[in-house]
XYZ file of C-alpha atoms in Angstrom:
583
model
C 22.763 -6.787 11.929
C 19.675 -4.846 11.426
C 16.883 -6.019 10.117
C 15.700 -2.387 8.918
C 16.261 -2.294 4.840
C 17.838 0.406 3.269
C 15.755 2.418 0.889
C 16.530 5.091 -1.523
C 14.172 7.190 -3.377
C 13.791 9.221 -6.517
C 11.175 11.455 -7.573
C 8.839 10.211 -10.906
C 9.405 12.531 -13.643
C 6.194 12.574 -14.662
C 3.475 15.292 -13.956
C 0.844 13.380 -13.590
C 1.473 12.787 -9.676
C -0.301 9.759 -9.341
C -2.183 8.590 -6.367
C -0.610 5.132 -6.872
C 2.907 6.685 -5.466
C 5.555 9.255 -6.701
C 8.712 7.489 -5.305
C 11.145 4.560 -6.813
C 11.933 2.696 -4.014
C 15.471 0.752 -4.560
C 16.119 -1.955 -1.905
C 19.793 -2.394 -2.311
C 22.173 -1.519 0.599
C 25.426 0.648 0.605
C 28.539 -1.097 -0.890
C 29.600 -1.284 2.930
C 26.630 -2.264 4.577
C 26.242 -5.105 1.244
C 29.592 -6.562 2.147
C 28.924 -6.760 5.677
C 24.942 -8.537 4.857
C 27.367 -10.519 2.208
C 29.435 -11.969 5.180
C 26.837 -12.682 7.247
C 24.787 -14.126 4.743
C 26.763 -16.829 4.577
C 25.842 -17.846 8.639
C 22.263 -18.161 7.819
C 20.273 -20.477 6.538
C 19.648 -20.278 2.538
C 17.188 -21.230 -0.106
C 18.197 -21.193 -3.808
C 15.794 -19.084 -5.887
C 14.050 -20.500 -8.917
C 13.918 -18.659 -12.473
C 10.444 -17.081 -11.339
C 11.999 -15.758 -8.081
C 15.179 -14.672 -8.919
C 13.346 -12.243 -11.752
C 11.090 -11.310 -9.127
C 13.552 -10.398 -6.837
C 15.851 -8.723 -9.480
C 12.621 -6.024 -9.775
C 11.852 -6.060 -6.297
C 15.566 -5.028 -5.113
C 15.906 -2.091 -8.600
C 12.829 -0.912 -7.486
C 10.979 -2.060 -10.618
C 8.282 -3.685 -8.616
C 7.846 -0.511 -6.574
C 6.248 -0.014 -3.406
C 7.162 -3.622 -2.784
C 9.687 -4.394 -0.305
C 9.514 -7.738 -0.427
C 7.648 -11.051 -0.828
C 3.946 -10.300 0.152
C 2.760 -11.670 3.813
C -0.071 -12.941 4.007
C -1.835 -10.019 5.077
C -1.133 -8.184 1.679
C -1.511 -11.604 -0.331
C -5.389 -11.827 1.117
C -6.065 -8.245 -0.823
C -4.289 -8.805 -4.180
C -5.832 -11.974 -5.075
C -9.460 -10.952 -3.657
C -8.938 -6.896 -4.533
C -5.854 -6.491 -6.760
C -4.631 -3.964 -3.399
C -1.838 -3.932 -0.864
C -3.412 -4.265 2.689
C -3.146 -0.495 2.890
C -5.215 -0.107 -0.165
C -2.156 0.982 -2.936
C -3.794 -1.039 -6.261
C -1.186 -3.972 -7.151
C -2.656 -6.439 -9.512
C 0.165 -9.759 -9.025
C 1.138 -11.655 -6.188
C 4.460 -11.578 -5.379
C 5.351 -14.576 -3.373
C 8.565 -16.774 -2.164
C 7.352 -20.312 -2.225
C 9.055 -22.671 -0.024
C 8.768 -26.327 0.617
C 7.343 -27.733 3.429
C 10.696 -29.263 5.603
C 12.500 -25.827 4.306
C 9.180 -24.101 6.210
C 9.856 -26.130 9.203
C 13.228 -24.996 9.374
C 12.360 -21.499 10.257
C 10.469 -18.802 12.207
C 8.724 -15.371 12.219
C 11.866 -13.387 12.507
C 14.369 -15.086 11.388
C 16.686 -14.203 8.019
C 17.171 -16.146 5.004
C 19.818 -15.495 2.528
C 18.232 -15.569 -1.063
C 20.924 -17.063 -3.754
C 20.942 -17.630 -7.330
C 21.587 -20.975 -8.732
C 25.282 -21.174 -8.055
C 24.526 -19.897 -4.403
C 25.386 -16.415 -5.188
C 23.485 -14.873 -1.832
C 21.583 -11.890 -3.684
C 19.376 -10.730 -0.513
C 18.749 -11.126 2.834
C 14.778 -11.522 3.516
C 13.647 -10.888 7.245
C 10.858 -13.731 7.823
C 7.387 -11.933 8.850
C 5.151 -14.527 7.524
C 4.645 -18.254 6.897
C 1.213 -19.025 5.441
C 0.351 -21.870 3.355
C -2.397 -20.309 0.154
C -5.081 -21.300 -1.046
C -3.903 -22.101 -4.843
C -7.407 -23.141 -6.288
C -8.489 -19.829 -5.274
C -5.964 -17.843 -6.395
C -5.750 -19.507 -9.797
C -9.365 -18.380 -9.999
C -9.256 -14.679 -8.972
C -5.835 -14.460 -10.307
C -6.298 -15.793 -13.712
C -9.923 -16.591 -13.687
C -9.086 -20.226 -14.307
C -7.764 -23.713 -12.832
C -7.455 -24.757 -16.450
C -3.483 -26.098 -16.190
C -3.269 -25.427 -20.194
C -2.982 -21.967 -19.316
C 0.749 -21.484 -18.261
C 0.361 -19.117 -15.022
C -1.842 -21.919 -13.706
C 0.278 -24.902 -14.713
C 2.890 -22.898 -12.971
C 0.814 -22.116 -9.534
C -0.626 -25.762 -9.139
C 1.688 -28.274 -10.736
C 5.250 -26.414 -9.464
C 4.991 -23.957 -7.091
C 5.669 -25.244 -3.703
C 2.904 -25.034 -0.909
C 3.990 -22.595 1.610
C 4.844 -18.722 1.015
C 7.134 -16.489 3.009
C 6.458 -13.073 3.488
C 8.931 -10.609 4.431
C 10.916 -7.694 3.617
C 14.505 -8.062 1.622
C 17.769 -5.967 1.556
C 20.031 -6.844 -1.477
C 23.010 -7.166 -1.706
C 24.157 -7.255 -5.151
C 22.046 -7.987 -8.231
C 21.896 -11.104 -10.244
C 24.821 -11.199 -12.952
C 23.754 -11.183 -16.598
C 26.479 -12.050 -18.780
C 24.227 -11.038 -22.269
C 22.751 -7.673 -23.491
C 24.909 -6.116 -20.195
C 24.214 -2.322 -22.196
C 20.621 -3.104 -22.476
C 19.446 -4.099 -18.645
C 19.075 -1.038 -17.274
C 17.157 -0.475 -13.741
C 13.989 1.770 -13.293
C 16.636 4.348 -12.659
C 19.341 4.228 -15.010
C 16.757 4.387 -17.945
C 15.111 7.297 -16.225
C 18.054 9.058 -15.958
C 19.246 8.255 -19.883
C 15.654 9.977 -20.580
C 16.479 12.866 -18.682
C 19.435 13.254 -20.441
C 18.408 12.842 -23.721
C 15.243 15.638 -22.630
C 12.765 12.885 -22.801
C 9.168 13.697 -21.240
C 6.826 11.566 -22.545
C 6.850 8.438 -23.310
C 5.311 5.772 -24.649
C 6.083 2.028 -23.652
C 5.496 -1.511 -25.793
C 5.756 -4.662 -24.037
C 6.338 -7.410 -26.147
C 7.475 -11.592 -26.206
C 7.963 -12.225 -29.567
C 9.881 -11.299 -32.174
C 8.710 -8.160 -34.326
C 8.544 -7.554 -37.748
C 6.830 -4.393 -40.197
C 3.199 -4.675 -38.454
C 4.585 -3.933 -35.211
C 6.969 -1.682 -36.314
C 3.946 0.244 -37.937
C 2.082 -0.138 -34.653
C 4.416 1.330 -32.767
C 5.095 3.959 -34.786
C 1.954 5.148 -35.038
C 0.979 4.987 -31.452
C 4.008 7.385 -30.665
C 2.762 9.998 -32.974
C -0.916 10.319 -31.835
C 0.955 10.918 -28.579
C 3.241 13.161 -29.393
C 5.733 10.912 -27.825
C 8.949 8.979 -27.852
C 9.350 4.942 -27.896
C 10.377 2.444 -25.887
C 10.727 -0.908 -26.630
C 11.173 -3.182 -23.773
C 10.658 -6.797 -24.557
C 9.918 -9.242 -21.636
C 13.603 -11.515 -21.380
C 13.004 -13.500 -18.373
C 10.292 -16.199 -18.459
C 7.702 -15.941 -21.389
C 5.042 -18.461 -22.359
C 6.610 -21.972 -23.257
C 7.677 -22.522 -27.006
C 8.386 -18.782 -27.513
C 11.303 -18.132 -29.400
C 14.455 -17.493 -26.642
C 15.231 -13.877 -26.390
C 19.152 -14.009 -27.218
C 17.325 -14.581 -31.122
C 14.925 -12.505 -30.170
C 17.041 -8.987 -28.947
C 18.973 -9.570 -31.917
C 15.957 -9.563 -34.012
C 14.722 -5.996 -31.843
C 18.533 -4.339 -32.382
C 17.745 -5.111 -36.550
C 14.382 -3.668 -36.466
C 15.267 -0.558 -34.509
C 17.191 0.508 -37.419
C 14.154 0.981 -39.216
C 12.831 3.507 -36.816
C 13.183 6.917 -37.384
C 16.095 8.785 -35.666
C 16.361 9.288 -32.344
C 12.517 8.487 -32.007
C 12.947 4.934 -29.596
C 14.957 2.988 -28.060
C 15.511 -0.582 -26.392
C 15.336 -1.597 -23.202
C 14.961 -5.288 -21.830
C 12.554 -6.519 -19.142
C 13.867 -9.716 -16.972
C 10.074 -10.223 -16.192
C 8.628 -13.346 -15.401
C 5.580 -13.048 -17.016
C 2.010 -14.943 -15.634
C 0.706 -14.356 -18.919
C -2.715 -13.065 -16.899
C -4.092 -11.102 -19.331
C -6.136 -8.014 -17.575
C -4.581 -8.463 -14.542
C -1.178 -8.608 -16.033
C -1.674 -5.819 -18.472
C -2.173 -3.499 -15.345
C 0.980 -4.472 -13.550
C 2.670 -4.019 -16.956
C 1.978 -0.609 -16.903
C 2.894 -0.107 -13.288
C 5.718 -1.411 -13.835
C 6.579 0.802 -16.971
C 5.335 3.440 -15.073
C 8.449 2.567 -12.624
C 10.706 3.042 -15.600
C 9.878 6.109 -16.417
C 7.056 5.776 -19.309
C 4.302 8.058 -19.202
C 2.436 6.284 -21.617
C 1.512 2.161 -22.423
C 0.669 0.659 -25.441
C -1.512 -2.138 -24.792
C -3.280 -4.097 -27.422
C -5.337 -7.425 -28.377
C -5.389 -9.912 -25.903
C -2.309 -8.373 -24.192
C -0.402 -11.352 -21.995
C -3.339 -13.518 -23.338
C -1.815 -17.396 -23.215
C -4.320 -18.172 -26.258
C -7.112 -21.114 -25.471
C -7.941 -23.359 -23.126
C -8.690 -26.590 -22.655
C -11.673 -26.179 -23.851
C -11.035 -24.416 -27.273
C -11.600 -20.863 -26.013
C -9.703 -17.983 -25.565
C -8.789 -17.032 -21.215
C -9.853 -13.791 -21.853
C -11.977 -11.435 -24.094
C -9.670 -9.577 -26.236
C -10.138 -6.192 -24.953
C -10.538 -7.372 -21.150
C -7.313 -6.007 -20.614
C -7.349 -2.556 -22.426
C -10.696 -2.488 -20.395
C -8.890 -3.061 -17.532
C -5.993 -0.733 -17.586
C -8.336 2.159 -18.668
C -10.071 2.132 -15.449
C -6.886 2.231 -13.075
C -4.877 4.168 -15.293
C -5.553 7.798 -13.986
C -4.229 5.624 -10.382
C -1.634 4.339 -12.007
C -0.288 7.867 -13.115
C -0.195 6.182 -17.033
C -2.127 6.818 -20.310
C -3.249 3.361 -21.535
C -2.974 3.469 -25.712
C -5.103 1.031 -27.202
C -4.213 -0.032 -29.916
C -5.876 -2.205 -32.668
C -4.216 -4.727 -34.874
C -2.015 -3.535 -37.814
C -2.165 -5.546 -41.355
C -0.852 -5.860 -44.289
C -3.574 -5.040 -47.370
C -1.943 -6.098 -50.146
C -4.374 -4.040 -53.116
C -3.073 -0.648 -51.156
C 0.471 -1.826 -50.474
C 0.230 -0.900 -46.855
C -0.186 -1.857 -43.039
C -3.782 -0.336 -42.039
C -5.036 -0.920 -38.481
C -7.655 -3.364 -38.429
C -10.259 -1.421 -37.513
C -10.006 0.927 -40.954
C -10.244 -2.122 -43.301
C -12.105 -1.617 -46.227
C -15.071 -4.287 -47.649
C -13.108 -4.583 -51.126
C -9.335 -4.957 -49.244
C -7.067 -7.932 -49.466
C -5.459 -8.766 -46.162
C -2.457 -10.833 -45.870
C -1.218 -12.644 -43.127
C 1.280 -14.882 -41.526
C 1.067 -16.577 -37.873
C 3.571 -17.416 -36.375
C 2.738 -20.545 -37.086
C 3.345 -20.426 -40.445
C 6.151 -18.491 -39.952
C 7.833 -21.423 -38.174
C 6.891 -23.326 -41.296
C 7.898 -21.501 -43.727
C 11.725 -21.421 -41.932
C 11.672 -24.570 -41.666
C 10.880 -25.935 -45.178
C 13.085 -22.406 -46.421
C 10.312 -21.309 -48.366
C 10.052 -17.349 -48.774
C 9.335 -14.715 -46.093
C 7.134 -12.041 -48.317
C 8.944 -8.556 -48.012
C 5.912 -6.595 -46.431
C 5.746 -9.159 -43.916
C 9.068 -8.345 -42.308
C 12.476 -6.684 -42.503
C 15.396 -8.480 -44.479
C 17.715 -8.592 -41.465
C 15.274 -10.130 -39.211
C 14.844 -12.946 -42.060
C 18.305 -13.635 -41.915
C 18.390 -13.514 -38.042
C 15.841 -16.241 -38.068
C 16.718 -18.555 -40.507
C 20.166 -18.676 -38.309
C 18.464 -20.046 -35.086
C 15.840 -22.265 -37.041
C 17.548 -23.203 -40.776
C 15.680 -25.010 -43.594
C 15.587 -28.667 -42.654
C 16.866 -28.649 -39.153
C 15.355 -31.778 -37.341
C 13.153 -30.608 -34.663
C 13.621 -32.619 -31.577
C 11.358 -34.879 -29.596
C 11.051 -36.671 -26.039
C 8.225 -39.434 -26.102
C 7.982 -39.923 -21.877
C 6.206 -43.731 -21.211
C 4.364 -43.597 -17.876
C 2.620 -46.773 -16.317
C 3.200 -48.798 -13.225
C 5.716 -50.843 -12.403
C 5.780 -54.513 -15.048
C 2.672 -52.020 -17.548
C 5.385 -52.696 -20.349
C 6.970 -48.850 -20.592
C 10.112 -50.744 -20.971
C 9.551 -53.167 -23.703
C 7.527 -50.770 -25.455
C 10.619 -48.339 -25.346
C 12.729 -51.061 -27.167
C 10.435 -51.309 -29.638
C 9.679 -47.955 -30.967
C 14.069 -47.582 -31.052
C 13.949 -50.658 -32.756
C 11.521 -49.641 -35.670
C 13.037 -46.000 -35.408
C 16.629 -47.301 -36.469
C 15.126 -49.265 -38.622
C 14.415 -46.525 -40.818
C 16.036 -43.281 -39.394
C 19.844 -42.260 -38.876
C 18.331 -40.268 -36.222
C 20.272 -39.869 -32.987
C 18.446 -41.533 -30.060
C 19.285 -41.769 -26.104
C 16.783 -44.014 -24.330
C 16.522 -43.071 -20.429
C 14.937 -46.654 -18.940
C 13.789 -45.933 -15.008
C 16.423 -48.630 -13.879
C 19.447 -47.860 -15.915
C 18.831 -43.676 -15.017
C 18.871 -44.649 -11.619
C 22.420 -46.632 -11.500
C 24.168 -43.736 -13.215
C 22.162 -40.577 -13.395
C 20.697 -40.851 -9.852
C 22.757 -43.156 -7.606
C 22.173 -42.535 -4.300
C 18.749 -41.446 -5.178
C 16.059 -43.662 -2.639
C 12.321 -43.758 -2.958
C 10.195 -41.154 -1.553
C 8.795 -38.774 -2.953
C 11.487 -35.711 -2.949
C 13.733 -38.473 -4.279
C 11.233 -39.864 -7.164
C 10.680 -36.227 -8.094
C 14.079 -35.198 -8.497
C 14.317 -39.108 -10.254
C 11.883 -38.392 -13.216
C 13.274 -34.106 -13.124
C 16.633 -34.945 -13.843
C 15.426 -37.844 -17.090
C 13.720 -34.731 -17.938
C 16.619 -32.427 -17.980
C 18.428 -34.796 -20.007
C 15.672 -35.278 -22.808
C 14.938 -31.660 -22.506
C 19.137 -31.484 -23.743
C 18.647 -33.713 -26.058
C 15.724 -32.566 -27.702
C 17.442 -28.845 -28.022
C 20.331 -30.487 -30.096
C 17.111 -32.297 -32.706
C 17.818 -35.803 -30.889
C 14.961 -38.268 -29.793
C 15.234 -39.228 -26.683
C 13.175 -42.583 -25.144
C 11.973 -42.070 -21.503
C 10.691 -45.046 -19.262
C 10.254 -44.320 -15.849
C 7.274 -44.935 -14.083
C 7.176 -40.856 -13.358
C 4.136 -41.583 -10.812
C 3.127 -37.522 -10.792
C 1.308 -35.278 -12.095
C 3.497 -32.554 -11.461
C 6.256 -34.101 -12.253
C 5.794 -34.626 -15.245
C 4.313 -31.362 -16.694
C 7.414 -30.147 -15.334
C 9.385 -33.122 -18.093
C 7.318 -31.116 -20.606
C 8.553 -27.978 -20.082
C 11.340 -28.667 -19.889
C 11.029 -30.521 -23.257
C 8.944 -27.782 -25.062
C 11.838 -24.581 -24.476
C 13.313 -26.799 -26.926
C 10.831 -29.409 -28.952
C 8.202 -31.652 -28.849
C 6.985 -33.426 -25.882
C 4.657 -36.902 -26.737
C 3.709 -38.485 -23.344
C 2.226 -42.095 -23.449
C 0.373 -43.576 -20.630
C 1.000 -47.277 -20.284
C -2.489 -48.045 -18.646
C -2.238 -51.562 -18.391
C -3.885 -52.574 -15.270
C -2.130 -53.446 -12.336
C -3.635 -57.317 -12.109
C -1.793 -57.779 -15.134
C 1.615 -56.389 -13.677
C 1.558 -57.714 -10.573
C 0.706 -61.071 -12.361
C 3.824 -60.303 -14.927
C 6.326 -59.698 -11.619
C 9.222 -62.292 -11.782
C 11.057 -60.366 -9.197
C 8.078 -60.758 -6.522
C 8.138 -57.217 -5.740
C 5.038 -56.805 -5.669
C 4.449 -59.073 -3.034
C 6.873 -57.572 -1.793
C 5.439 -54.473 -1.589
C 1.785 -55.970 -0.503
C 3.564 -58.049 2.720
C 5.265 -54.448 3.840
C 8.510 -55.196 2.841
C 9.272 -52.001 -0.173
C 7.473 -49.059 1.347
C 6.359 -46.666 -0.869
C 6.052 -48.548 -3.596
C 3.597 -47.090 -6.748
C -0.143 -48.536 -7.113
C 0.362 -50.488 -3.709
C 1.690 -47.785 -1.613
C 2.277 -45.098 -3.548
C -0.479 -43.316 -5.506
C 0.073 -43.617 -8.776
C -1.417 -40.556 -10.777
C -3.403 -41.358 -13.572
C -2.461 -39.189 -16.813
C -5.850 -36.607 -18.286
C -4.730 -36.087 -21.022
C -1.747 -37.959 -22.916
C -1.045 -37.150 -26.010
C -1.502 -41.583 -26.890
C -2.434 -43.809 -24.340
C -2.124 -48.052 -24.932
C -3.325 -51.094 -22.967
C -0.141 -54.176 -23.481
C -2.800 -56.422 -22.125
C -3.246 -58.263 -25.300
C -1.444 -55.986 -27.591
C 1.426 -56.621 -29.724
C 4.936 -54.471 -28.873
C 5.870 -54.290 -32.695
C 2.198 -53.097 -33.752
C 1.562 -50.412 -30.564
C 5.556 -49.185 -31.878
C 3.792 -48.543 -35.421
C 1.310 -46.364 -34.029
C 3.102 -44.313 -32.226
C 5.632 -43.980 -35.464
C 2.661 -43.394 -37.591
C 1.612 -40.739 -34.911
C 5.429 -38.777 -34.886
C 4.694 -38.405 -38.610
C 1.331 -36.799 -38.694
C 2.955 -34.094 -36.055
C 6.166 -33.864 -38.223
C 7.834 -35.205 -35.930
C 9.522 -37.903 -38.140
C 10.337 -37.550 -41.750
C 8.768 -39.691 -44.010
């Protein structure tokens, strides 16, 4: 079996002839070779890809990440992190890496072939290992994201959820990932370019979004297209976006409804299966390169492009115009023109939208934030016609019906004997005393008897056990219920993963039961601590295995002297204040 990838190329249609490159590189093998590689992959060691890795692989294979031909080797990675360039000097701002566990990395060597599979075990590609290396993730966070603050979702993913070893090498594509939703909108770069050519589109301005679009977005995109004499490509991200974003199914339905309000034959919709990093300025450059590969000649960049908001210090991670400035410096090299555009705001006294830079002193500006929109949807309050279109409102109300209760998961974490289970039972009793909400208890011991039967107490097995709890809790929250979780959950990265899972569907509340180990040990009727100190129980949390104390839990309680009922009342008061529990 040859290790050389077959690369099919197609010329850029743009007249800009960019120094960044002029060819689109697809990494899929021809059908007969792909079938042979698929059969061969069954004999290889395999790696099941995460959601981010699946998105990255799809865009590597279809050419959206041209000129990359695989996951970065150490040489490319180091220069991308430090200089935003590949080893050969080509501009590339974002590390595209395949992170794996130390156990998996130890089982392979340079020159080996690895089958890359989806979550169902279907082989999508084969990677030839050119490099195996340990990255400096703190350095990567500082250079790529400009921070090590894990409030930043990209940093949290890098530092808390990614594996410690990177594997670099070229990939050969067997088949694309299977998507059952909106198949007709999932064009590859080649397919979209062909569509542009058939319809006579040569000047195309692309618009990036991860949120539902409303009238302000429509006005912004129409004006931007008119400004440069271009057709409009609306290309929303439908891979992974920021935790808490509206799901892509609902968003795409909104985009379809909105498309009818554009001038005929002036705009089109296509979906991008990208895993966003929320990397601000660097991400804007990355997005521009991707849109260039899809055939766009111009790219709209608004205020705080791909910014994740504020950090733990309450300040924005990025200057609002840093993305525009960085991309402007590199647009000639990429071969795409940046279209910087200010936010559009509604001026009530003129009953029109204008750029924020054109607001007069006597204008009355009105706005509805995302938070306010969600509040109105839940409460059933009117959403004014000046803000969005009736069809969009209907879709959002269907997804977020008025009066629907938001699901929530409470994670009680602490040492064995700290009082987690007792507090969980007290909270459940208080909830049932005043509410008919569906409540599910996920206690550590009970979960191990059923959901996690067969798992041991190694770090890997503990992570697997708690992650399973998190997945069940997220499903409970998704259906509007309340999940009460009471495992030890000793590792910060696993608690962060539970938060990520739950916050896709509902609210997450971390409650640290901070009872000192001396008190926990004094309560130990089973003698577990004594056995652990005698060496009879290995990897016992607090004795021979660490407990990583939560840094920013929503609540913290020491049960040394406090009454469980009184603490439960405080928990319920917190839920009411957050709007998670009806009065």
